Amino acid sequence: MPPRFPSQVILRGVCRAFGRTFALHRVDLTLQAGQAIGIVGDNGAGKSTLLDLLATTDRPTSGTIVYDDVSRQHFARRARHRIGWVSHHKLLYDELTARENLLFFARMYGVDNPADRVASWLERVGLAADADRRVRNFSRGMTQRLTIARALIHNPQLLLFDEPATGLDQQGGRFIVDLLRTLRDRGRIVILVTHDFDLLDGLVDRLVILRRGQITYDHPVEENKRIIDVYRTHA
Amino acid sequence: MLRDVPSPGPHQPLPAVVMNRPLLRQTLTIVGKDLRREWRSREILTTTIAFAVLLMVIFTFAFYHDDETISLVFPGILWIAIVFTGTLAVSRTFQHERDSDCLRALALIPGSQYSLYLGKFIVNLIFIAIFELALIPLLIFTFSIDVSGTLGLHILTVAVGTVGFAALGTLVSAMLVRNDLREILLPIVLYPLLIPLLIAAVQVTSAIVDGAGWPEVGSWIQAMIAMDLLYALLSLALFRWVLAAVE
């Protein structure tokens, strides 16, 4: 499996229905390596459903999702470790320390030299001094930094970030932008779902607006144009 | 034409992340994490040991009349206490995965559909063994059971019964982890499936208390081992689907 796999994710006519309600309806989207894509929309627009589908933890009702030329089913079975996911939930164990949480996931993924990798990530997310404190005692912002380290500890290629700046202060927000920009420049596919338009400015190359499960806007971000203005025009 | 994820040839080595993922390492990592967590919270062991002792006291007062009835009531009390208390233990081992929603994170890790089951199975075995170590000597002392010469058979019977219970209990507990009525549903789903094993366990324990040896109970114990294997293999095979449904 090439280290850059998948370099492209293609969604064609993807629908996801819950009963008679469509959370997503005929979504066509192509995601490329080295791109940071911002996905915005009102509550219930289908943003989280889209991330669930990309993470293969949910199945489309109809339509296809292809990772390079690998089907969703095969990707789900054999290549899910290529995904790094920051969801609404922290996906961390409260009773364990920050270091123990990262070590647990690093060992589960079979990361080489897990202790060194964990120490490096703790340093990177600014938690080295709190590495041996239990997550239960962390502030929201510290937990979010650890969540991001947990999602990236295994060096994934497809990065799904759902409101990654939740609970972070200004410095934390800048850290996220710098981190995601670096990852994008290293050829990762970065998908960012957020309501924080300041976070998107200067980071995403492309903006996708979802409205009631349908894509109403999908264009590269123009220089000198604020994303909030684009959103107000097209949402 | 869609292709399968390719197996790497000699000229295309897999990243280290994919190469080093033996089942044993993942299983031991899960066991270590759960034991560390339990050591800090003491959530499962304190409640199960207290519950087991309480059950024993209630059953002793309810069923014990005289020495003549010991062999009749002891096996039932022993296995009811193990099953009821064990249910409490197995219901909790997946609970903290649900509370932290870490099942989703674990589901993204290759191989976790097997290592998660095996890890939780081993953790359940350890928790049940610990409360049995507290419960069974108390029961033997309270009922003045003579275990001289039959201790090995008693230990073997309890061990074989416990393995079967933990194998099936781990699967059913995972199945119900997202269900709001899981505490009620767990015994309703689990106990009927355990009936063959429990009947055998009670029969064997009763026979041993009455002085039977391996020649008399050997075939029963072999049947229990066969049931353990069946439960464990079925559970391991089904766990992947269960995880996919609850992740």
Short mmCIF file of C-alpha atoms in Angstrom, two decimals:
data_model
loop_
_atom_site.label_atom_id
_atom_site.label_comp_id
_atom_site.label_asym_id
_atom_site.label_seq_id
_atom_site.Cartn_x
_atom_site.Cartn_y
_atom_site.Cartn_z
CA MET A 1 0.00 0.00 0.00
CA PRO A 2 1.62 3.28 -1.04
CA PRO A 3 2.26 5.63 1.87
CA ARG A 4 0.09 8.29 0.19
CA PHE A 5 -2.89 5.98 -0.12
CA PRO A 6 -5.54 7.22 -0.67
CA SER A 7 -4.47 10.14 -2.81
CA GLN A 8 -8.02 10.73 -3.99
CA VAL A 9 -11.51 10.07 -2.65
CA ILE A 10 -14.43 10.27 -5.05
CA LEU A 11 -18.09 10.41 -4.03
CA ARG A 12 -20.64 9.91 -6.81
CA GLY A 13 -24.36 10.36 -6.29
CA VAL A 14 -24.06 9.61 -2.58
CA CYS A 15 -27.33 9.59 -0.65
CA ARG A 16 -27.83 8.78 3.02
CA ALA A 17 -31.39 8.49 4.21
CA PHE A 18 -32.69 7.95 7.73
CA GLY A 19 -36.20 6.68 7.18
CA ARG A 20 -37.77 9.08 4.72
CA THR A 21 -35.41 11.93 5.55
CA PHE A 22 -32.32 12.45 3.43
CA ALA A 23 -29.31 13.58 5.45
CA LEU A 24 -27.35 13.66 2.20
CA HIS A 25 -28.83 13.75 -1.28
CA ARG A 26 -26.90 13.09 -4.51
CA VAL A 27 -23.58 14.34 -3.28
CA ASP A 28 -20.74 14.43 -5.85
CA LEU A 29 -17.36 15.33 -4.46
CA THR A 30 -13.72 14.68 -5.32
CA LEU A 31 -11.12 15.09 -2.61
CA GLN A 32 -7.44 15.28 -3.58
CA ALA A 33 -4.20 14.78 -1.68
CA GLY A 34 -2.55 18.06 -0.75
CA GLN A 35 -5.90 19.82 -0.46
CA ALA A 36 -7.57 21.24 2.62
CA ILE A 37 -11.31 21.31 2.09
CA GLY A 38 -13.60 23.27 4.36
CA ILE A 39 -17.14 21.93 4.70
CA VAL A 40 -19.66 24.34 6.15
CA GLY A 41 -23.41 24.44 6.55
CA ASP A 42 -26.14 24.99 9.07
CA ASN A 43 -27.00 22.45 11.76
CA GLY A 44 -28.52 19.37 10.14
CA ALA A 45 -27.01 20.16 6.74
CA GLY A 46 -25.36 16.72 6.63
CA LYS A 47 -21.76 17.63 7.50
CA SER A 48 -21.25 15.01 10.21
CA THR A 49 -23.05 12.38 8.12
CA LEU A 50 -20.61 13.10 5.31
CA LEU A 51 -17.67 12.61 7.68
CA ASP A 52 -19.18 9.34 8.97
CA LEU A 53 -19.42 8.10 5.39
CA LEU A 54 -15.85 9.13 4.57
CA ALA A 55 -14.65 7.41 7.77
CA THR A 56 -16.53 4.25 6.62
CA THR A 57 -18.37 4.04 9.93
CA ASP A 58 -21.63 4.55 8.01
CA ARG A 59 -22.82 3.31 4.62
CA PRO A 60 -24.46 5.35 1.90
CA THR A 61 -28.05 4.43 1.08
CA SER A 62 -27.09 4.78 -2.58
CA GLY A 63 -24.18 6.05 -4.62
CA THR A 64 -20.50 5.13 -4.50
CA ILE A 65 -17.45 6.17 -2.57
CA VAL A 66 -14.07 5.19 -3.99
CA TYR A 67 -10.63 5.62 -2.37
CA ASP A 68 -8.23 5.84 -5.33
CA ASP A 69 -9.64 2.80 -7.14
CA VAL A 70 -10.48 0.89 -3.96
CA SER A 71 -14.15 0.39 -3.11
CA ARG A 72 -15.61 1.62 0.17
CA GLN A 73 -16.13 -1.94 1.39
CA HIS A 74 -12.52 -2.96 0.79
CA PHE A 75 -11.22 0.28 2.24
CA ALA A 76 -13.37 -0.21 5.35
CA ARG A 77 -12.10 -3.76 5.78
CA ARG A 78 -8.41 -3.27 5.13
CA ALA A 79 -7.33 0.34 5.09
CA ARG A 80 -9.20 2.17 7.82
CA HIS A 81 -5.93 2.89 9.57
CA ARG A 82 -5.29 5.45 6.81
CA ILE A 83 -7.96 7.62 8.50
CA GLY A 84 -7.31 10.11 11.29
CA TRP A 85 -10.55 11.29 12.82
CA VAL A 86 -11.33 14.07 15.25
CA SER A 87 -15.05 13.77 15.94
CA HIS A 88 -17.52 15.44 18.29
CA HIS A 89 -16.41 12.92 20.91
CA LYS A 90 -12.97 12.99 22.43
CA LEU A 91 -12.38 9.23 22.02
CA LEU A 92 -10.04 9.18 25.02
CA TYR A 93 -10.06 7.33 28.34
CA ASP A 94 -10.64 9.61 31.33
CA GLU A 95 -8.93 7.31 33.83
CA LEU A 96 -5.70 7.18 31.86
CA THR A 97 -3.08 9.90 31.60
CA ALA A 98 -2.37 11.76 28.37
CA ARG A 99 0.75 9.67 27.79
CA GLU A 100 -1.07 6.39 28.52
CA ASN A 101 -3.88 7.28 26.13
CA LEU A 102 -1.48 8.03 23.28
CA LEU A 103 0.64 4.96 24.06
CA PHE A 104 -2.48 2.80 23.99
CA PHE A 105 -3.48 3.97 20.53
CA ALA A 106 0.11 3.94 19.23
CA ARG A 107 0.53 0.31 20.34
CA MET A 108 -2.85 -0.66 18.93
CA TYR A 109 -1.81 0.77 15.56
CA GLY A 110 1.61 -0.87 15.78
CA VAL A 111 3.51 2.40 15.53
CA ASP A 112 7.31 2.00 15.62
CA ASN A 113 8.98 3.28 18.79
CA PRO A 114 5.65 4.25 20.36
CA ALA A 115 7.18 5.90 23.43
CA ASP A 116 9.27 8.26 21.28
CA ARG A 117 6.38 9.03 18.95
CA VAL A 118 4.11 9.76 21.91
CA ALA A 119 6.69 12.02 23.56
CA SER A 120 7.12 13.87 20.28
CA TRP A 121 3.36 14.40 19.84
CA LEU A 122 2.91 15.49 23.45
CA GLU A 123 5.59 18.08 22.86
CA ARG A 124 4.01 19.13 19.58
CA VAL A 125 0.56 19.70 21.05
CA GLY A 126 1.97 21.48 24.10
CA LEU A 127 1.07 18.83 26.66
CA ALA A 128 4.55 17.57 27.59
CA ALA A 129 4.32 19.11 31.05
CA ASP A 130 0.91 17.51 31.63
CA ALA A 131 1.72 14.15 30.06
CA ASP A 132 1.26 12.21 33.29
CA ARG A 133 -1.97 13.86 34.39
CA ARG A 134 -5.21 11.99 33.93
CA VAL A 135 -7.45 13.18 31.11
CA ARG A 136 -10.31 13.48 33.62
CA ASN A 137 -8.53 16.53 35.06
CA PHE A 138 -7.86 18.21 31.72
CA SER A 139 -9.54 21.39 30.56
CA ARG A 140 -11.60 21.30 27.35
CA GLY A 141 -8.77 22.84 25.35
CA MET A 142 -6.16 20.39 26.67
CA THR A 143 -8.48 17.47 25.91
CA GLN A 144 -8.94 18.75 22.37
CA ARG A 145 -5.18 19.01 21.84
CA LEU A 146 -4.81 15.43 23.05
CA THR A 147 -7.67 14.31 20.81
CA ILE A 148 -5.82 15.75 17.83
CA ALA A 149 -2.59 13.99 18.83
CA ARG A 150 -4.55 10.74 19.20
CA ALA A 151 -6.01 11.11 15.72
CA LEU A 152 -2.60 11.72 14.14
CA ILE A 153 -0.34 9.39 16.14
CA HIS A 154 -0.36 6.72 13.41
CA ASN A 155 0.46 9.11 10.57
CA PRO A 156 -2.84 8.81 8.64
CA GLN A 157 -3.40 10.08 5.09
CA LEU A 158 -7.10 11.02 5.18
CA LEU A 159 -7.76 13.53 7.96
CA LEU A 160 -11.32 14.18 9.07
CA PHE A 161 -11.68 17.04 11.51
CA ASP A 162 -15.08 17.87 12.96
CA GLU A 163 -14.93 21.18 14.83
CA PRO A 164 -11.28 20.71 15.84
CA ALA A 165 -10.96 24.14 17.49
CA THR A 166 -13.75 23.49 20.00
CA GLY A 167 -12.58 24.61 23.43
CA LEU A 168 -9.29 25.97 22.17
CA ASP A 169 -8.10 29.49 22.92
CA GLN A 170 -6.65 31.79 20.23
CA GLN A 171 -3.21 30.24 20.54
CA GLY A 172 -4.79 26.78 20.22
CA GLY A 173 -6.68 27.90 17.11
CA ARG A 174 -3.42 29.10 15.56
CA PHE A 175 -1.81 25.80 16.46
CA ILE A 176 -4.58 23.91 14.60
CA VAL A 177 -4.22 26.10 11.53
CA ASP A 178 -0.42 25.63 11.46
CA LEU A 179 -0.71 21.90 12.01
CA LEU A 180 -3.34 21.34 9.32
CA ARG A 181 -1.47 23.56 6.88
CA THR A 182 1.69 21.50 7.43
CA LEU A 183 -0.21 18.26 6.94
CA ARG A 184 -1.86 19.56 3.79
CA ASP A 185 1.52 20.65 2.41
CA ARG A 186 2.84 17.14 3.11
CA GLY A 187 0.21 15.68 0.81
CA ARG A 188 -2.52 14.67 3.23
CA ILE A 189 -6.21 15.04 2.39
CA VAL A 190 -7.56 17.40 5.03
CA ILE A 191 -11.32 17.70 5.52
CA LEU A 192 -12.38 20.33 7.98
CA VAL A 193 -15.95 20.71 9.20
CA THR A 194 -16.49 23.80 11.31
CA HIS A 195 -18.62 26.83 12.04
CA ASP A 196 -15.50 28.80 12.84
CA PHE A 197 -14.94 30.79 9.66
CA ASP A 198 -11.80 32.45 11.04
CA LEU A 199 -10.25 28.98 11.26
CA LEU A 200 -11.01 28.34 7.61
CA ASP A 201 -9.57 31.63 6.34
CA GLY A 202 -6.04 31.11 5.12
CA LEU A 203 -6.17 27.36 5.63
CA VAL A 204 -8.60 25.76 3.20
CA ASP A 205 -8.05 25.76 -0.55
CA ARG A 206 -11.58 24.83 -1.31
CA LEU A 207 -14.96 25.52 0.24
CA VAL A 208 -17.94 23.19 0.13
CA ILE A 209 -21.28 24.46 1.39
CA LEU A 210 -23.95 21.94 2.32
CA ARG A 211 -27.58 22.86 2.62
CA ARG A 212 -30.22 20.30 3.60
CA GLY A 213 -28.01 17.46 2.48
CA GLN A 214 -27.08 18.93 -0.88
CA ILE A 215 -23.95 20.69 -2.06
CA THR A 216 -24.87 24.24 -3.02
CA TYR A 217 -21.32 25.52 -3.50
CA ASP A 218 -18.02 23.80 -4.28
CA HIS A 219 -15.25 26.08 -5.48
CA PRO A 220 -11.63 26.97 -4.76
CA VAL A 221 -11.24 29.72 -2.22
CA GLU A 222 -10.42 33.00 -3.90
CA GLU A 223 -7.63 35.10 -2.51
CA ASN A 224 -8.63 38.21 -0.59
CA LYS A 225 -12.15 36.92 -0.19
CA ARG A 226 -13.36 36.07 3.30
CA ILE A 227 -15.08 32.73 3.66
CA ILE A 228 -17.83 34.17 5.81
CA ASP A 229 -18.80 36.43 2.88
CA VAL A 230 -18.86 33.51 0.46
CA TYR A 231 -20.97 31.55 2.91
CA ARG A 232 -23.47 34.37 3.41
CA THR A 233 -23.90 34.62 -0.34
CA HIS A 234 -24.37 30.92 -1.09
CA ALA A 235 -25.78 29.23 2.02
CA MET B 1 -13.05 -1.65 -12.26
CA LEU B 2 -12.48 -1.38 -8.53
CA ARG B 3 -9.55 -3.23 -7.09
CA ASP B 4 -8.90 -4.74 -3.69
CA VAL B 5 -6.35 -3.02 -1.46
CA PRO B 6 -3.16 -4.54 -2.90
CA SER B 7 -0.96 -6.85 -0.93
CA PRO B 8 2.52 -5.37 -1.00
CA GLY B 9 5.11 -7.20 -3.00
CA PRO B 10 8.79 -7.37 -2.10
CA HIS B 11 9.45 -4.06 -3.88
CA GLN B 12 6.65 -2.23 -2.14
CA PRO B 13 7.03 -2.66 1.63
CA LEU B 14 4.14 -1.77 3.84
CA PRO B 15 4.61 1.10 6.27
CA ALA B 16 5.63 -0.03 9.75
CA VAL B 17 2.18 0.89 10.99
CA VAL B 18 0.66 -1.95 8.99
CA MET B 19 3.40 -4.56 9.33
CA ASN B 20 3.57 -4.78 13.12
CA ARG B 21 0.08 -5.51 14.24
CA PRO B 22 0.08 -8.97 15.72
CA LEU B 23 -3.06 -9.99 17.50
CA LEU B 24 -1.21 -10.77 20.70
CA ARG B 25 0.24 -7.26 21.03
CA GLN B 26 -3.14 -5.61 20.52
CA THR B 27 -4.86 -8.03 22.90
CA LEU B 28 -2.30 -7.45 25.66
CA THR B 29 -2.49 -3.69 25.10
CA ILE B 30 -6.27 -3.79 25.68
CA VAL B 31 -5.87 -6.03 28.75
CA GLY B 32 -3.19 -3.73 30.18
CA LYS B 33 -5.32 -0.65 29.57
CA ASP B 34 -8.41 -2.15 31.21
CA LEU B 35 -6.50 -3.45 34.24
CA ARG B 36 -4.79 -0.09 34.73
CA ARG B 37 -8.13 1.65 34.46
CA GLU B 38 -9.72 -0.75 36.96
CA TRP B 39 -6.79 -0.40 39.35
CA ARG B 40 -7.46 3.34 39.45
CA SER B 41 -11.25 3.31 39.59
CA ARG B 42 -11.80 -0.04 41.41
CA GLU B 43 -15.25 0.22 39.91
CA ILE B 44 -15.83 -3.40 38.90
CA LEU B 45 -13.99 -5.36 41.56
CA THR B 46 -15.40 -3.55 44.59
CA THR B 47 -18.97 -3.85 43.36
CA THR B 48 -18.70 -7.47 42.26
CA ILE B 49 -16.99 -8.70 45.43
CA ALA B 50 -19.51 -6.87 47.62
CA PHE B 51 -22.39 -8.22 45.54
CA ALA B 52 -21.02 -11.79 45.62
CA VAL B 53 -20.66 -11.79 49.41
CA LEU B 54 -24.13 -10.29 49.81
CA LEU B 55 -25.65 -12.95 47.58
CA MET B 56 -23.89 -15.67 49.52
CA VAL B 57 -25.25 -14.38 52.84
CA ILE B 58 -28.82 -14.13 51.50
CA PHE B 59 -28.76 -17.57 49.87
CA THR B 60 -27.24 -19.15 52.97
CA PHE B 61 -30.01 -17.84 55.20
CA ALA B 62 -32.67 -18.69 52.62
CA PHE B 63 -31.67 -22.24 51.70
CA TYR B 64 -29.45 -23.70 54.40
CA HIS B 65 -31.41 -25.86 56.86
CA ASP B 66 -29.14 -28.64 58.04
CA ASP B 67 -26.07 -30.60 57.01
CA GLU B 68 -28.22 -33.11 55.09
CA THR B 69 -29.23 -30.50 52.50
CA ILE B 70 -25.74 -29.12 51.87
CA SER B 71 -25.06 -31.17 48.76
CA LEU B 72 -28.45 -30.10 47.38
CA VAL B 73 -28.13 -26.36 47.90
CA PHE B 74 -24.36 -25.71 47.68
CA PRO B 75 -23.93 -26.27 43.90
CA GLY B 76 -26.93 -24.07 43.10
CA ILE B 77 -25.81 -21.26 45.40
CA LEU B 78 -22.26 -21.43 44.05
CA TRP B 79 -23.25 -21.18 40.40
CA ILE B 80 -26.03 -18.64 40.89
CA ALA B 81 -23.56 -16.43 42.76
CA ILE B 82 -20.96 -16.83 40.01
CA VAL B 83 -23.41 -16.13 37.20
CA PHE B 84 -25.18 -13.18 38.85
CA THR B 85 -21.95 -11.53 39.95
CA GLY B 86 -20.24 -12.37 36.66
CA THR B 87 -23.09 -10.66 34.81
CA LEU B 88 -22.37 -7.51 36.79
CA ALA B 89 -18.69 -7.71 35.79
CA VAL B 90 -19.16 -8.41 32.07
CA SER B 91 -21.79 -5.68 31.75
CA ARG B 92 -19.22 -3.10 32.84
CA THR B 93 -16.23 -4.00 30.69
CA PHE B 94 -17.70 -2.47 27.52
CA GLN B 95 -19.42 0.31 29.40
CA HIS B 96 -16.42 2.62 29.59
CA GLU B 97 -15.77 2.10 25.88
CA ARG B 98 -19.29 3.36 25.29
CA ASP B 99 -18.97 6.24 27.78
CA SER B 100 -15.84 7.57 26.10
CA ASP B 101 -17.12 6.53 22.66
CA CYS B 102 -13.74 4.87 22.12
CA LEU B 103 -15.40 1.98 20.27
CA ARG B 104 -15.39 4.26 17.23
CA ALA B 105 -11.69 4.92 17.57
CA LEU B 106 -10.96 1.23 18.14
CA ALA B 107 -13.06 0.20 15.16
CA LEU B 108 -10.72 2.18 12.88
CA ILE B 109 -7.74 0.06 13.97
CA PRO B 110 -7.01 -2.97 11.78
CA GLY B 111 -7.36 -6.27 13.62
CA SER B 112 -9.28 -4.73 16.50
CA GLN B 113 -12.37 -6.85 15.79
CA TYR B 114 -10.45 -9.86 17.14
CA SER B 115 -8.13 -8.26 19.68
CA LEU B 116 -10.97 -6.31 21.28
CA TYR B 117 -12.96 -9.48 21.86
CA LEU B 118 -9.96 -11.43 23.15
CA GLY B 119 -8.81 -8.55 25.33
CA LYS B 120 -12.24 -8.08 26.92
CA PHE B 121 -12.62 -11.85 27.32
CA ILE B 122 -9.32 -12.06 29.23
CA VAL B 123 -10.20 -9.03 31.35
CA ASN B 124 -13.59 -10.56 32.20
CA LEU B 125 -11.88 -13.83 33.12
CA ILE B 126 -9.48 -11.98 35.43
CA PHE B 127 -12.28 -10.02 37.14
CA ILE B 128 -14.43 -13.11 37.59
CA ALA B 129 -11.47 -15.13 38.89
CA ILE B 130 -10.72 -12.43 41.46
CA PHE B 131 -14.24 -12.35 42.90
CA GLU B 132 -14.37 -16.16 42.80
CA LEU B 133 -11.20 -16.19 44.91
CA ALA B 134 -13.09 -14.17 47.51
CA LEU B 135 -16.44 -15.95 47.16
CA ILE B 136 -15.64 -19.65 46.90
CA PRO B 137 -13.46 -20.03 50.04
CA LEU B 138 -16.18 -18.18 51.97
CA LEU B 139 -18.86 -20.54 50.63
CA ILE B 140 -16.76 -23.63 51.39
CA PHE B 141 -16.12 -22.37 54.91
CA THR B 142 -19.75 -21.41 55.53
CA PHE B 143 -21.13 -24.75 54.32
CA SER B 144 -18.24 -26.75 55.83
CA ILE B 145 -17.64 -28.51 52.52
CA ASP B 146 -14.95 -31.16 52.68
CA VAL B 147 -12.72 -30.45 49.70
CA SER B 148 -9.83 -32.69 50.72
CA GLY B 149 -9.11 -34.92 47.76
CA THR B 150 -11.55 -33.11 45.47
CA LEU B 151 -10.07 -29.60 45.44
CA GLY B 152 -8.50 -30.10 42.01
CA LEU B 153 -11.81 -31.20 40.50
CA HIS B 154 -13.65 -28.28 42.11
CA ILE B 155 -11.10 -25.82 40.72
CA LEU B 156 -11.26 -27.43 37.27
CA THR B 157 -15.07 -27.31 37.21
CA VAL B 158 -15.21 -23.67 38.27
CA ALA B 159 -12.47 -22.75 35.78
CA VAL B 160 -14.17 -24.49 32.85
CA GLY B 161 -17.56 -23.01 33.74
CA THR B 162 -16.05 -19.54 34.12
CA VAL B 163 -14.34 -19.68 30.72
CA GLY B 164 -17.64 -20.53 28.98
CA PHE B 165 -19.50 -17.83 30.87
CA ALA B 166 -16.89 -15.17 30.07
CA ALA B 167 -16.72 -16.22 26.39
CA LEU B 168 -20.43 -15.79 25.82
CA GLY B 169 -20.86 -12.93 28.31
CA THR B 170 -18.26 -10.84 26.49
CA LEU B 171 -20.09 -11.21 23.18
CA VAL B 172 -23.56 -10.48 24.57
CA SER B 173 -22.26 -7.53 26.57
CA ALA B 174 -20.77 -6.04 23.39
CA MET B 175 -24.00 -6.66 21.48
CA LEU B 176 -25.97 -4.63 24.01
CA VAL B 177 -23.47 -1.86 24.64
CA ARG B 178 -25.52 0.77 22.77
CA ASN B 179 -28.86 -0.41 24.16
CA ASP B 180 -30.42 1.71 26.88
CA LEU B 181 -31.98 -1.39 28.44
CA ARG B 182 -28.72 -3.36 28.44
CA GLU B 183 -28.73 -4.09 32.21
CA ILE B 184 -32.14 -5.75 31.85
CA LEU B 185 -31.49 -7.38 28.49
CA LEU B 186 -28.09 -8.84 29.34
CA PRO B 187 -29.37 -11.62 31.64
CA ILE B 188 -32.45 -12.18 29.46
CA VAL B 189 -30.26 -12.83 26.39
CA LEU B 190 -27.30 -14.45 28.14
CA TYR B 191 -28.85 -16.91 30.59
CA PRO B 192 -30.85 -19.02 28.11
CA LEU B 193 -27.70 -19.46 26.02
CA LEU B 194 -25.78 -20.54 29.13
CA ILE B 195 -28.32 -23.13 30.31
CA PRO B 196 -26.49 -26.21 28.92
CA LEU B 197 -23.22 -25.13 30.52
CA LEU B 198 -24.87 -24.26 33.83
CA ILE B 199 -26.74 -27.56 34.02
CA ALA B 200 -23.48 -29.41 33.47
CA ALA B 201 -21.62 -27.25 35.99
CA VAL B 202 -24.25 -27.75 38.72
CA GLN B 203 -24.37 -31.52 38.05
CA VAL B 204 -20.61 -31.85 38.26
CA THR B 205 -20.31 -29.73 41.42
CA SER B 206 -23.13 -31.67 43.06
CA ALA B 207 -21.49 -34.99 42.20
CA ILE B 208 -18.10 -33.85 43.50
CA VAL B 209 -19.64 -32.67 46.79
CA ASP B 210 -21.23 -36.13 47.09
CA GLY B 211 -17.78 -37.69 46.74
CA ALA B 212 -17.62 -38.47 43.02
CA GLY B 213 -14.23 -38.50 41.28
CA TRP B 214 -12.96 -38.06 37.73
CA PRO B 215 -14.38 -41.38 36.47
CA GLU B 216 -17.90 -40.24 37.34
CA VAL B 217 -17.69 -36.58 36.29
CA GLY B 218 -15.00 -36.70 33.59
CA SER B 219 -17.43 -36.93 30.70
CA TRP B 220 -19.45 -33.99 32.06
CA ILE B 221 -16.33 -31.86 32.33
CA GLN B 222 -15.31 -32.83 28.80
CA ALA B 223 -18.75 -31.77 27.61
CA MET B 224 -18.28 -28.44 29.40
CA ILE B 225 -14.92 -27.94 27.67
CA ALA B 226 -16.57 -28.66 24.32
CA MET B 227 -19.24 -26.05 25.12
CA ASP B 228 -16.51 -23.55 26.08
CA LEU B 229 -14.82 -24.06 22.73
CA LEU B 230 -18.11 -23.69 20.89
CA TYR B 231 -19.00 -20.47 22.75
CA ALA B 232 -15.51 -19.00 22.27
CA LEU B 233 -15.21 -19.81 18.57
CA LEU B 234 -18.74 -18.66 17.77
CA SER B 235 -18.24 -15.46 19.73
CA LEU B 236 -14.93 -14.73 18.03
CA ALA B 237 -16.49 -15.34 14.63
CA LEU B 238 -19.52 -13.16 15.36
CA PHE B 239 -17.75 -10.34 17.14
CA ARG B 240 -16.74 -8.61 13.92
CA TRP B 241 -20.39 -8.16 12.97
CA VAL B 242 -21.30 -7.08 16.46
CA LEU B 243 -18.58 -4.43 16.43
CA ALA B 244 -19.68 -3.19 13.02
CA ALA B 245 -23.22 -2.82 14.35
CA VAL B 246 -22.32 -0.96 17.56
CA GLU B 247 -19.38 1.21 16.45
#
